Short mmCIF file of C-alpha atoms in Angstrom, two decimals:
data_model
loop_
_atom_site.label_atom_id
_atom_site.label_comp_id
_atom_site.label_asym_id
_atom_site.label_seq_id
_atom_site.Cartn_x
_atom_site.Cartn_y
_atom_site.Cartn_z
CA UNK A 1 0.03 -0.38 -0.06
CA UNK A 2 0.74 3.71 -0.32
CA UNK A 3 -0.45 7.23 0.42
CA UNK A 4 -3.53 7.65 -1.54
CA UNK A 5 -3.80 10.71 -3.95
CA UNK A 6 -6.74 13.36 -2.94
CA UNK A 7 -6.96 14.28 -6.65
CA UNK A 8 -5.78 11.34 -8.58
CA UNK A 9 -6.60 7.42 -9.04
CA UNK A 10 -2.94 6.34 -8.41
CA UNK A 11 -0.58 6.31 -5.15
CA UNK A 12 0.68 9.49 -3.88
CA UNK A 13 4.40 9.23 -5.10
CA UNK A 14 2.98 8.80 -8.96
CA UNK A 15 1.24 11.94 -8.70
CA UNK A 16 4.13 14.64 -9.68
CA UNK A 17 4.42 12.73 -13.10
CA UNK A 18 0.80 13.59 -14.19
CA UNK A 19 0.94 15.03 -17.46
CA UNK A 20 -0.02 18.84 -18.15
CA UNK A 21 -2.06 18.87 -21.54
CA UNK A 22 -3.39 22.19 -21.54
CA UNK A 23 -1.42 24.72 -22.47
CA UNK A 24 -0.56 27.81 -20.20
CA UNK A 25 -2.04 30.34 -22.04
CA UNK A 26 -5.46 28.52 -21.65
CA UNK A 27 -6.39 29.90 -18.04
CA UNK A 28 -4.95 33.31 -18.95
CA UNK A 29 -7.28 33.53 -21.97
CA UNK A 30 -10.15 32.71 -20.11
CA UNK A 31 -9.36 35.24 -17.54
CA UNK A 32 -8.29 32.90 -14.71
CA UNK A 33 -5.19 34.49 -13.82
CA UNK A 34 -5.20 36.17 -10.80
CA UNK A 35 -8.06 34.74 -9.40
CA UNK A 36 -6.11 32.00 -7.90
CA UNK A 37 -2.27 31.22 -7.22
CA UNK A 38 -0.20 29.92 -9.66
CA UNK A 39 0.22 26.70 -8.20
CA UNK A 40 -3.48 26.17 -8.50
CA UNK A 41 -4.10 27.30 -11.97
CA UNK A 42 -1.19 24.44 -12.67
CA UNK A 43 -4.10 21.57 -11.82
CA UNK A 44 -6.43 23.34 -14.36
CA UNK A 45 -3.63 22.17 -17.09
CA UNK A 46 -4.11 18.53 -15.82
CA UNK A 47 -7.56 17.12 -16.75
CA UNK A 48 -9.09 14.23 -15.13
CA UNK A 49 -10.26 10.90 -16.67
CA UNK A 50 -13.78 9.83 -16.13
CA UNK A 51 -13.47 7.98 -13.45
CA UNK A 52 -11.55 10.73 -11.10
CA UNK A 53 -13.77 13.48 -11.90
CA UNK A 54 -16.78 12.34 -9.61
CA UNK A 55 -14.36 12.01 -6.38
CA UNK A 56 -12.73 15.52 -7.03
CA UNK A 57 -16.60 16.68 -7.20
CA UNK A 58 -17.25 14.72 -3.67
CA UNK A 59 -14.31 16.62 -2.35
CA UNK A 60 -15.60 20.40 -3.63
CA UNK A 61 -19.35 19.40 -2.40
CA UNK A 62 -17.81 19.17 1.12
CA UNK A 63 -15.87 22.09 0.92
CA UNK A 64 -18.45 24.43 -0.13
CA UNK A 65 -21.31 23.07 1.70
CA UNK A 66 -20.11 23.39 5.21
CA UNK A 67 -17.40 24.65 7.10
CA UNK A 68 -16.25 21.15 8.85
CA UNK A 69 -14.36 19.99 5.88
CA UNK A 70 -12.47 23.43 5.67
CA UNK A 71 -11.71 23.87 9.03
CA UNK A 72 -10.36 20.38 8.58
CA UNK A 73 -8.24 20.60 5.60
CA UNK A 74 -7.28 24.24 7.15
CA UNK A 75 -5.76 22.27 9.91
CA UNK A 76 -3.92 19.91 7.95
CA UNK A 77 -2.37 21.94 5.98
CA UNK A 78 -1.17 23.94 9.07
CA UNK A 79 0.30 20.66 10.55
CA UNK A 80 1.95 19.79 7.11
CA UNK A 81 4.06 23.28 6.84
CA UNK A 82 5.09 22.70 10.48
CA UNK A 83 6.05 19.41 9.50
CA UNK A 84 7.83 20.18 6.33
CA UNK A 85 9.95 22.70 8.43
CA UNK A 86 10.93 20.02 11.02
CA UNK A 87 11.83 17.62 8.01
CA UNK A 88 13.54 20.39 6.38
CA UNK A 89 16.22 20.63 8.99
CA UNK A 90 16.75 17.12 9.50
CA UNK A 91 17.12 17.15 5.94
CA UNK A 92 19.66 19.60 5.85
CA UNK A 93 21.67 18.36 8.87
CA UNK A 94 25.39 18.21 8.09
CA UNK A 95 26.34 15.49 10.51
CA UNK A 96 25.12 11.99 11.99
CA UNK A 97 24.83 13.85 15.80
CA UNK A 98 22.16 16.30 14.07
CA UNK A 99 20.36 13.69 11.88
CA UNK A 100 20.05 11.71 15.18
CA UNK A 101 19.25 15.08 17.22
CA UNK A 102 16.35 16.48 14.95
CA UNK A 103 14.77 12.79 13.67
CA UNK A 104 12.83 12.41 17.14
CA UNK A 105 11.04 15.72 16.48
CA UNK A 106 10.49 14.91 13.05
CA UNK A 107 8.95 11.76 13.70
CA UNK A 108 6.96 13.31 16.48
CA UNK A 109 5.29 15.52 14.30
CA UNK A 110 4.65 12.87 11.53
CA UNK A 111 2.93 10.53 14.16
CA UNK A 112 0.54 13.30 15.10
CA UNK A 113 -0.34 14.44 11.51
CA UNK A 114 -1.09 10.69 10.51
CA UNK A 115 -3.42 10.46 13.32
CA UNK A 116 -4.99 13.85 12.27
CA UNK A 117 -5.12 12.47 8.67
CA UNK A 118 -7.24 9.45 9.95
CA UNK A 119 -9.73 11.73 11.39
CA UNK A 120 -10.70 12.51 7.88
CA UNK A 121 -12.36 8.77 7.86
CA UNK A 122 -15.67 10.29 8.89
CA UNK A 123 -16.32 12.16 5.76
CA UNK A 124 -17.83 10.30 2.34
CA UNK A 125 -16.30 9.68 -0.84
CA UNK A 126 -12.12 10.17 -1.45
CA UNK A 127 -11.34 11.99 2.34
CA UNK A 128 -13.06 9.11 3.99
CA UNK A 129 -11.00 6.49 1.85
CA UNK A 130 -7.98 8.55 2.66
CA UNK A 131 -8.93 8.77 6.42
CA UNK A 132 -9.62 4.99 6.29
CA UNK A 133 -5.76 4.50 4.97
CA UNK A 134 -4.14 6.30 7.65
CA UNK A 135 -6.38 4.84 10.45
CA UNK A 136 -4.91 1.39 9.09
CA UNK A 137 -1.74 3.03 8.82
CA UNK A 138 -1.82 4.02 12.44
CA UNK A 139 -2.91 0.55 13.71
CA UNK A 140 0.21 -1.11 11.99
CA UNK A 141 2.42 -2.53 14.23
CA UNK A 142 5.39 -0.71 13.24
CA UNK A 143 3.76 2.68 13.83
CA UNK A 144 2.15 1.62 17.18
CA UNK A 145 5.51 0.63 18.22
CA UNK A 146 7.20 3.84 16.92
CA UNK A 147 4.21 5.98 18.60
CA UNK A 148 4.80 3.93 21.92
CA UNK A 149 8.73 3.99 22.23
CA UNK A 150 8.84 8.03 20.69
CA UNK A 151 6.20 8.90 24.10
CA UNK A 152 8.35 6.90 26.35
CA UNK A 153 11.52 8.90 24.86
CA UNK A 154 9.79 12.13 25.32
CA UNK A 155 8.47 11.26 28.95
CA UNK A 156 11.81 10.44 30.16
CA UNK A 157 13.94 13.36 28.82
CA UNK A 158 15.70 15.55 31.02
CA UNK A 159 12.92 17.81 32.73
CA UNK A 160 15.29 20.90 32.96
CA UNK A 161 15.74 20.93 29.16
CA UNK A 162 12.74 21.15 26.49
CA UNK A 163 13.96 22.17 23.18
CA UNK A 164 11.18 22.80 20.73
CA UNK A 165 12.17 23.99 16.91
CA UNK A 166 10.54 26.89 15.57
CA UNK A 167 11.92 28.27 11.98
CA UNK A 168 15.58 27.44 11.87
CA UNK A 169 16.13 27.71 15.71
CA UNK A 170 16.17 25.58 18.96
CA UNK A 171 15.60 27.49 21.96
CA UNK A 172 16.00 25.66 25.52
CA UNK A 173 13.18 26.32 28.57
CA UNK A 174 13.46 25.38 31.85
CA UNK A 175 9.96 25.77 33.89
CA UNK A 176 9.18 28.29 31.22
CA UNK A 177 12.36 30.33 31.65
CA UNK A 178 15.13 30.51 29.60
CA UNK A 179 18.10 28.50 30.50
CA UNK A 180 20.58 30.21 28.32
CA UNK A 181 23.03 31.08 31.09
CA UNK A 182 23.23 27.41 32.08
CA UNK A 183 23.94 26.34 28.37
CA UNK A 184 26.38 28.47 28.16
CA UNK A 185 28.21 27.61 31.17
CA UNK A 186 28.30 23.82 29.67
CA UNK A 187 29.41 24.89 26.60
CA UNK A 188 32.30 26.73 28.12
CA UNK A 189 33.24 23.80 30.42
CA UNK A 190 33.62 21.53 27.62
CA UNK A 191 35.31 23.51 25.14
CA UNK A 192 33.12 24.48 22.60
CA UNK A 193 32.54 28.50 23.49
CA UNK A 194 31.82 28.84 19.65
CA UNK A 195 28.35 27.37 20.18
CA UNK A 196 27.20 30.15 22.50
CA UNK A 197 24.83 32.08 20.37
CA UNK A 198 24.75 35.76 20.37
CA UNK A 199 22.83 37.45 23.16
CA UNK A 200 20.00 38.41 20.80
CA UNK A 201 19.46 35.29 18.74
CA UNK A 202 18.36 32.02 19.81
CA UNK A 203 20.62 28.97 19.66
CA UNK A 204 20.61 27.62 16.29
CA UNK A 205 21.30 23.97 15.37
CA UNK A 206 24.50 23.09 14.19
CA UNK A 207 27.26 20.69 14.76
CA UNK A 208 28.46 22.13 17.82
CA UNK A 209 25.46 22.92 19.42
CA UNK A 210 24.40 19.13 18.72
CA UNK A 211 27.77 17.48 19.84
CA UNK A 212 27.07 20.06 23.00
CA UNK A 213 23.68 18.85 23.46
CA UNK A 214 24.70 15.10 23.38
CA UNK A 215 27.56 15.62 25.57
CA UNK A 216 25.40 16.92 28.54
CA UNK A 217 22.33 14.47 28.00
CA UNK A 218 24.40 11.64 26.83
CA UNK A 219 21.68 9.04 28.06
CA UNK A 220 18.85 10.90 26.13
CA UNK A 221 20.95 11.18 22.86
CA UNK A 222 22.18 7.43 23.28
CA UNK A 223 18.07 6.71 23.21
CA UNK A 224 17.58 8.96 20.49
CA UNK A 225 20.07 7.29 18.54
CA UNK A 226 18.74 3.77 19.23
CA UNK A 227 15.11 5.06 18.11
CA UNK A 228 16.99 6.49 15.02
CA UNK A 229 18.54 3.46 14.06
CA UNK A 230 15.50 1.09 14.84
CA UNK A 231 13.11 3.51 12.60
CA UNK A 232 15.08 5.25 10.07
CA UNK A 233 14.39 2.67 7.26
CA UNK A 234 10.83 2.25 8.19
CA UNK A 235 9.87 6.21 8.00
CA UNK A 236 12.47 7.63 5.59
CA UNK A 237 12.35 4.61 2.54
CA UNK A 238 10.06 2.76 0.35
CA UNK A 239 6.03 3.81 0.18
CA UNK A 240 5.97 5.19 4.14
CA UNK A 241 8.45 7.75 3.27
CA UNK A 242 7.48 10.65 5.27
CA UNK A 243 8.56 13.09 2.59
CA UNK A 244 5.69 11.83 0.44
CA UNK A 245 3.59 13.65 2.55
CA UNK A 246 4.81 16.81 1.37
CA UNK A 247 2.45 16.13 -1.70
CA UNK A 248 -0.31 16.34 0.07
CA UNK A 249 0.62 20.35 0.40
CA UNK A 250 0.17 20.94 -3.16
CA UNK A 251 -3.16 18.78 -3.02
CA UNK A 252 -4.59 20.45 -0.17
CA UNK A 253 -3.67 24.03 -1.49
CA UNK A 254 -5.58 23.23 -4.78
CA UNK A 255 -8.73 22.18 -3.30
CA UNK A 256 -8.40 24.87 -1.13
CA UNK A 257 -7.72 28.11 -2.97
CA UNK A 258 -10.22 26.45 -5.79
CA UNK A 259 -12.92 26.29 -3.40
CA UNK A 260 -12.29 29.68 -2.30
CA UNK A 261 -13.05 31.20 -5.55
CA UNK A 262 -16.08 29.08 -6.07
CA UNK A 263 -17.71 30.19 -2.82
CA UNK A 264 -16.97 34.21 -3.87
CA UNK A 265 -18.90 33.24 -7.10
CA UNK A 266 -21.52 31.47 -5.06
CA UNK A 267 -21.84 34.53 -2.58
CA UNK A 268 -22.16 36.67 -5.97
CA UNK A 269 -25.04 35.00 -6.98
CA UNK A 270 -23.77 33.07 -10.09
CA UNK A 271 -25.00 29.29 -9.94
CA UNK A 272 -22.76 26.19 -9.52
CA UNK A 273 -23.64 22.68 -10.70
CA UNK A 274 -21.58 19.32 -10.69
CA UNK A 275 -21.57 18.26 -14.44
CA UNK A 276 -22.43 14.58 -14.99
CA UNK A 277 -19.78 12.74 -16.83
CA UNK A 278 -21.22 12.25 -20.05
CA UNK A 279 -20.63 8.45 -22.29
CA UNK A 280 -21.45 10.16 -25.04
CA UNK A 281 -19.20 12.52 -27.14
CA UNK A 282 -21.16 15.73 -26.33
CA UNK A 283 -21.13 18.91 -23.96
CA UNK A 284 -24.70 19.99 -22.67
CA UNK A 285 -24.45 23.56 -21.04
CA UNK A 286 -28.13 25.06 -19.67
CA UNK A 287 -28.23 28.37 -18.22
CA UNK A 288 -24.29 28.59 -18.28
CA UNK A 289 -22.79 32.18 -17.66
CA UNK A 290 -19.01 33.48 -17.73
CA UNK A 291 -17.56 33.55 -14.24
CA UNK A 292 -15.13 36.05 -15.38
CA UNK A 293 -17.58 38.47 -15.42
CA UNK A 294 -17.42 38.70 -11.78
CA UNK A 295 -14.22 40.55 -12.10
CA UNK A 296 -16.01 43.52 -13.26
CA UNK A 297 -18.19 43.36 -9.72
CA UNK A 298 -21.36 41.80 -11.71
CA UNK A 299 -23.53 39.91 -9.48
CA UNK A 300 -24.93 36.52 -11.23
CA UNK A 301 -28.29 37.34 -11.48
CA UNK A 302 -27.34 40.38 -13.84
CA UNK A 303 -25.55 38.14 -16.38
CA UNK A 304 -27.89 36.80 -19.23
CA UNK A 305 -27.50 32.73 -19.56
CA UNK A 306 -27.23 30.91 -22.34
CA UNK A 307 -27.52 27.15 -23.46
CA UNK A 308 -24.92 24.91 -26.17
CA UNK A 309 -25.61 21.89 -27.42
CA UNK A 310 -22.52 20.08 -28.62
CA UNK A 311 -22.48 16.38 -29.82
CA UNK A 312 -20.79 14.19 -32.43
CA UNK A 313 -24.26 13.30 -33.61
CA UNK A 314 -27.29 14.95 -32.70
CA UNK A 315 -30.77 14.86 -34.70
CA UNK A 316 -28.79 13.42 -37.49
CA UNK A 317 -26.08 16.64 -37.65
CA UNK A 318 -22.74 16.83 -36.91
CA UNK A 319 -22.77 19.43 -33.79
CA UNK A 320 -19.55 19.29 -32.14
CA UNK A 321 -17.70 22.32 -33.86
CA UNK A 322 -19.74 25.99 -34.45
CA UNK A 323 -18.97 29.20 -36.12
CA UNK A 324 -20.27 32.12 -33.64
CA UNK A 325 -20.96 35.30 -35.37
CA UNK A 326 -22.70 38.54 -34.37
CA UNK A 327 -22.67 41.95 -33.83
CA UNK A 328 -20.04 43.70 -31.98
CA UNK A 329 -20.31 44.06 -28.08
CA UNK A 330 -23.36 41.09 -28.54
CA UNK A 331 -21.78 38.52 -26.09
CA UNK A 332 -19.60 36.51 -28.43
CA UNK A 333 -16.71 36.36 -26.56
CA UNK A 334 -18.53 35.92 -23.24
CA UNK A 335 -20.21 32.97 -24.48
CA UNK A 336 -16.97 31.69 -26.05
CA UNK A 337 -15.12 32.12 -22.80
CA UNK A 338 -18.18 30.73 -20.26
CA UNK A 339 -18.10 27.37 -22.45
CA UNK A 340 -14.36 27.06 -22.50
CA UNK A 341 -14.29 27.66 -18.25
CA UNK A 342 -16.97 25.39 -18.26
CA UNK A 343 -15.44 22.42 -19.80
CA UNK A 344 -11.87 23.65 -17.91
CA UNK A 345 -13.46 23.35 -14.74
CA UNK A 346 -15.11 20.20 -15.28
CA UNK A 347 -11.95 18.47 -16.38
CA UNK A 348 -10.60 19.78 -12.70
CA UNK A 349 -13.38 18.12 -11.06
CA UNK A 350 -14.91 21.62 -10.02
CA UNK A 351 -18.26 22.93 -10.42
CA UNK A 352 -19.63 24.83 -13.25
CA UNK A 353 -21.30 28.12 -13.48
CA UNK A 354 -24.67 26.76 -14.96
CA UNK A 355 -28.02 25.52 -13.92
CA UNK A 356 -27.21 22.05 -15.16
CA UNK A 357 -24.30 20.26 -17.61
CA UNK A 358 -23.52 17.13 -18.69
CA UNK A 359 -20.13 16.58 -20.76
CA UNK A 360 -17.48 14.14 -21.78
CA UNK A 361 -13.85 13.97 -21.25
CA UNK A 362 -11.45 15.23 -23.18
CA UNK A 363 -7.54 14.85 -23.61
CA UNK A 364 -6.65 18.55 -23.81
CA UNK A 365 -8.01 22.21 -24.10
CA UNK A 366 -6.68 24.71 -26.93
CA UNK A 367 -7.35 28.52 -27.12
CA UNK A 368 -6.38 31.03 -29.37
CA UNK A 369 -7.05 34.67 -28.47
CA UNK A 370 -6.24 38.02 -30.00
CA UNK A 371 -2.43 38.55 -28.68
CA UNK A 372 -2.19 41.59 -26.90
CA UNK A 373 1.30 42.51 -28.46
CA UNK A 374 1.52 45.09 -30.99
CA UNK A 375 2.24 43.89 -34.83
CA UNK A 376 2.03 45.44 -37.81
CA UNK A 377 -0.93 43.70 -40.19
CA UNK A 378 1.56 41.40 -41.73
CA UNK A 379 3.32 40.51 -38.46
CA UNK A 380 0.12 40.12 -36.59
CA UNK A 381 -0.91 37.45 -39.27
CA UNK A 382 2.09 35.40 -39.04
CA UNK A 383 2.14 35.38 -35.58
CA UNK A 384 -1.83 34.05 -35.51
CA UNK A 385 -1.02 31.76 -38.02
CA UNK A 386 1.65 30.45 -36.32
CA UNK A 387 -0.14 29.66 -33.36
CA UNK A 388 -3.06 28.55 -34.98
CA UNK A 389 -1.18 25.87 -36.93
CA UNK A 390 0.25 24.52 -33.81
CA UNK A 391 -3.03 23.67 -32.63
CA UNK A 392 -3.80 22.57 -35.78
CA UNK A 393 -1.19 20.03 -35.63
CA UNK A 394 -2.69 18.74 -32.03
CA UNK A 395 -6.11 18.68 -32.53
CA UNK A 396 -8.74 15.34 -32.80
CA UNK A 397 -11.98 14.35 -31.38
CA UNK A 398 -10.70 14.10 -28.10
CA UNK A 399 -9.75 17.91 -27.90
CA UNK A 400 -11.91 20.81 -26.97
CA UNK A 401 -11.04 24.11 -28.93
CA UNK A 402 -11.51 28.01 -28.58
CA UNK A 403 -10.70 30.35 -31.62
CA UNK A 404 -11.69 33.84 -30.93
CA UNK A 405 -11.37 36.44 -34.18
CA UNK A 406 -8.48 34.25 -35.80
CA UNK A 407 -6.78 35.59 -38.72
CA UNK A 408 -8.38 39.11 -38.30
CA UNK A 409 -5.06 41.19 -38.93
CA UNK A 410 -5.08 40.86 -42.54
CA UNK A 411 -7.08 41.46 -45.84
CA UNK A 412 -10.65 40.41 -46.13
CA UNK A 413 -9.92 37.47 -48.96
CA UNK A 414 -6.70 35.92 -46.88
CA UNK A 415 -8.49 36.14 -43.77
CA UNK A 416 -11.40 34.07 -45.70
CA UNK A 417 -9.36 31.62 -46.68
CA UNK A 418 -7.46 31.07 -43.38
CA UNK A 419 -10.38 30.83 -41.52
CA UNK A 420 -12.46 28.44 -43.92
CA UNK A 421 -9.40 26.01 -44.00
CA UNK A 422 -9.38 26.11 -40.14
CA UNK A 423 -12.78 25.94 -39.46
CA UNK A 424 -13.17 22.68 -41.89
CA UNK A 425 -10.09 20.87 -40.53
CA UNK A 426 -11.77 21.14 -37.16
CA UNK A 427 -15.01 19.61 -38.38
CA UNK A 428 -13.50 16.90 -40.06
CA UNK A 429 -11.52 16.10 -37.46
CA UNK A 430 -14.08 15.99 -34.69
CA UNK A 431 -12.84 18.34 -32.90
CA UNK A 432 -15.23 20.06 -30.41
CA UNK A 433 -15.19 23.61 -29.94
CA UNK A 434 -16.13 27.04 -31.66
CA UNK A 435 -14.84 29.75 -34.00
CA UNK A 436 -15.58 33.54 -33.22
CA UNK A 437 -15.57 35.35 -36.82
CA UNK A 438 -16.98 38.22 -38.25
CA UNK A 439 -17.01 36.64 -41.94
CA UNK A 440 -20.33 35.83 -42.91
CA UNK A 441 -19.12 33.78 -45.75
CA UNK A 442 -18.39 31.10 -43.46
CA UNK A 443 -22.06 30.85 -42.19
CA UNK A 444 -24.94 28.64 -43.87
CA UNK A 445 -22.21 25.74 -44.83
CA UNK A 446 -22.15 22.39 -43.36
CA UNK A 447 -20.55 23.69 -40.10
CA UNK A 448 -23.24 24.98 -38.60
CA UNK A 449 -23.87 28.71 -36.88
CA UNK A 450 -24.44 30.50 -33.50
CA UNK A 451 -25.17 34.18 -33.72
CA UNK A 452 -25.50 37.08 -30.99
CA UNK A 453 -29.11 38.25 -31.07
CA UNK A 454 -29.86 41.61 -31.63
CA UNK A 455 -33.48 43.45 -31.31
CA UNK A 456 -33.81 45.34 -34.57
CA UNK A 457 -36.56 46.71 -33.62
CA UNK A 458 -34.93 48.70 -30.56
CA UNK A 459 -32.08 50.33 -32.22
CA UNK A 460 -30.05 46.91 -32.53
CA UNK A 461 -30.15 46.64 -28.81
CA UNK A 462 -27.94 43.52 -27.58
CA UNK A 463 -29.73 40.79 -25.84
CA UNK A 464 -26.48 38.71 -25.07
CA UNK A 465 -28.61 35.74 -26.35
CA UNK A 466 -26.66 33.02 -28.30
CA UNK A 467 -28.86 31.30 -30.62
CA UNK A 468 -28.55 28.70 -33.63
CA UNK A 469 -29.15 30.34 -37.11
CA UNK A 470 -28.42 29.58 -40.68
CA UNK A 471 -26.70 31.58 -42.85
CA UNK A 472 -26.22 35.35 -42.24
CA UNK A 473 -26.27 38.02 -44.53
CA UNK A 474 -24.15 40.67 -43.16
CA UNK A 475 -20.49 40.29 -42.25
CA UNK A 476 -21.69 43.26 -39.46
CA UNK A 477 -19.21 45.60 -41.40
CA UNK A 478 -20.68 48.64 -39.36
CA UNK A 479 -19.95 46.83 -36.28
CA UNK A 480 -16.34 46.31 -37.42
CA UNK A 481 -15.73 49.46 -38.69
CA UNK A 482 -16.97 51.13 -35.32
CA UNK A 483 -14.70 49.04 -33.59
CA UNK A 484 -11.30 50.23 -35.33
CA UNK A 485 -13.26 53.92 -35.44
CA UNK A 486 -13.82 53.93 -39.49
CA UNK A 487 -17.52 54.23 -39.19
CA UNK A 488 -19.15 57.59 -40.71
CA UNK A 489 -19.66 59.54 -37.29
CA UNK A 490 -15.95 58.69 -36.34
CA UNK A 491 -14.25 60.06 -39.37
CA UNK A 492 -16.46 62.94 -39.39
CA UNK A 493 -15.15 63.78 -35.69
CA UNK A 494 -12.04 63.07 -36.37
CA UNK A 495 -11.97 65.22 -39.71
CA UNK A 496 -13.59 68.29 -37.52
CA UNK A 497 -10.71 67.67 -34.68
CA UNK A 498 -8.10 67.79 -37.25
CA UNK A 499 -9.88 71.14 -38.87
CA UNK A 500 -9.86 72.70 -35.19
CA UNK A 501 -6.19 71.69 -34.94
CA UNK A 502 -5.13 73.82 -37.86
CA UNK A 503 -7.22 76.40 -37.34
#
């Protein structure tokens, strides 16, 4: 047996080898950067298998639905941090004497930590499974014997000297009072005055202090050495190596940080649901909203929800890849981001900001959003083309891809040719995803089209609803001209301003 992972269906010692198949630009394109720690975002680049998603969803249910499990993980995180510091001193020891001196407090922390993990047994799902593992670990003869001998050593330690490790320091106390004067006398008498610390500093663990301590308290040190000799192999090698527990720091950190993010969304009125893992190749979202809008202090109730049906085969159609078009400011990119976040959250076992959802698993997610860098038209096109070609080369029916106005930085004919090739390739390979574009010539083909709906009866008011349509008769040229301040009114204002400047 080996320590089980919170996040994966494999031993903890193998979790560091989990592959990142989602590029680092994806969380940034979907506006997750800054919402969570970088170490947390790294987990969003490692999609789960179909079997791993439900256990993770169970962990997030526990974290979001009550204080008990959140407090338990917070306590474990604090204990792990302290254990990591103590074990770090042991690992950095420069002599066998130091290792013997520091092994005891390290194992003491480990024994307490294992018992704390065992308390997870009262929870359901993956947390309970981990608790059961540690409960069994604590019941093993080797563990019980080490715990008994550790307790006996601590009980019989010289009462006038109790050292505790804080940071990288060791302090001595006697009845709650410092015994620095006594230690200084001991060190002087033993001929190691260099071990005497500065008056303003606590006593550091080093070769001199370790030797001095071992010399002053030889009996206790000898007992500690026997303990080290007996249990070092048990706790420092193989599947029970205490260092493996450090991986839990990252796993618990991810769970806590991500849970805090979703709690903020819930408090802001955003719906949260746990998608069913679909056995069919489909992405079905009802009432999906863009979680990144919370950055703009928008309440969930103020965001217009949408639906999405993607399926390798639905109603006799191939609906896995869509062209998305419509007026500027109509919600195309917001819809694109909402769907991308839904898939990304689902693949990480997190809740999704929708009323309900049913999603299949993917091996990877790719996004192609306009680069922020400033390019001349030709330079921008080459950059976008290279990025798009890289995604095309990796795309299959097991990938989810989002393109946002790709090839927009070039002439109309060239943009149309490259965009058509891109859309056709995605469609033919069975990839799931969407391509936001203003090129109306791409619509009405075999590739289904979604469009941002406007209310023509109300001065083209944006409704922010995305609907299935056929061919679109307009490329929304007026919106494009307005976007780049080339429409009639913008040009008139610029000419008037230029005239006034020369008066």
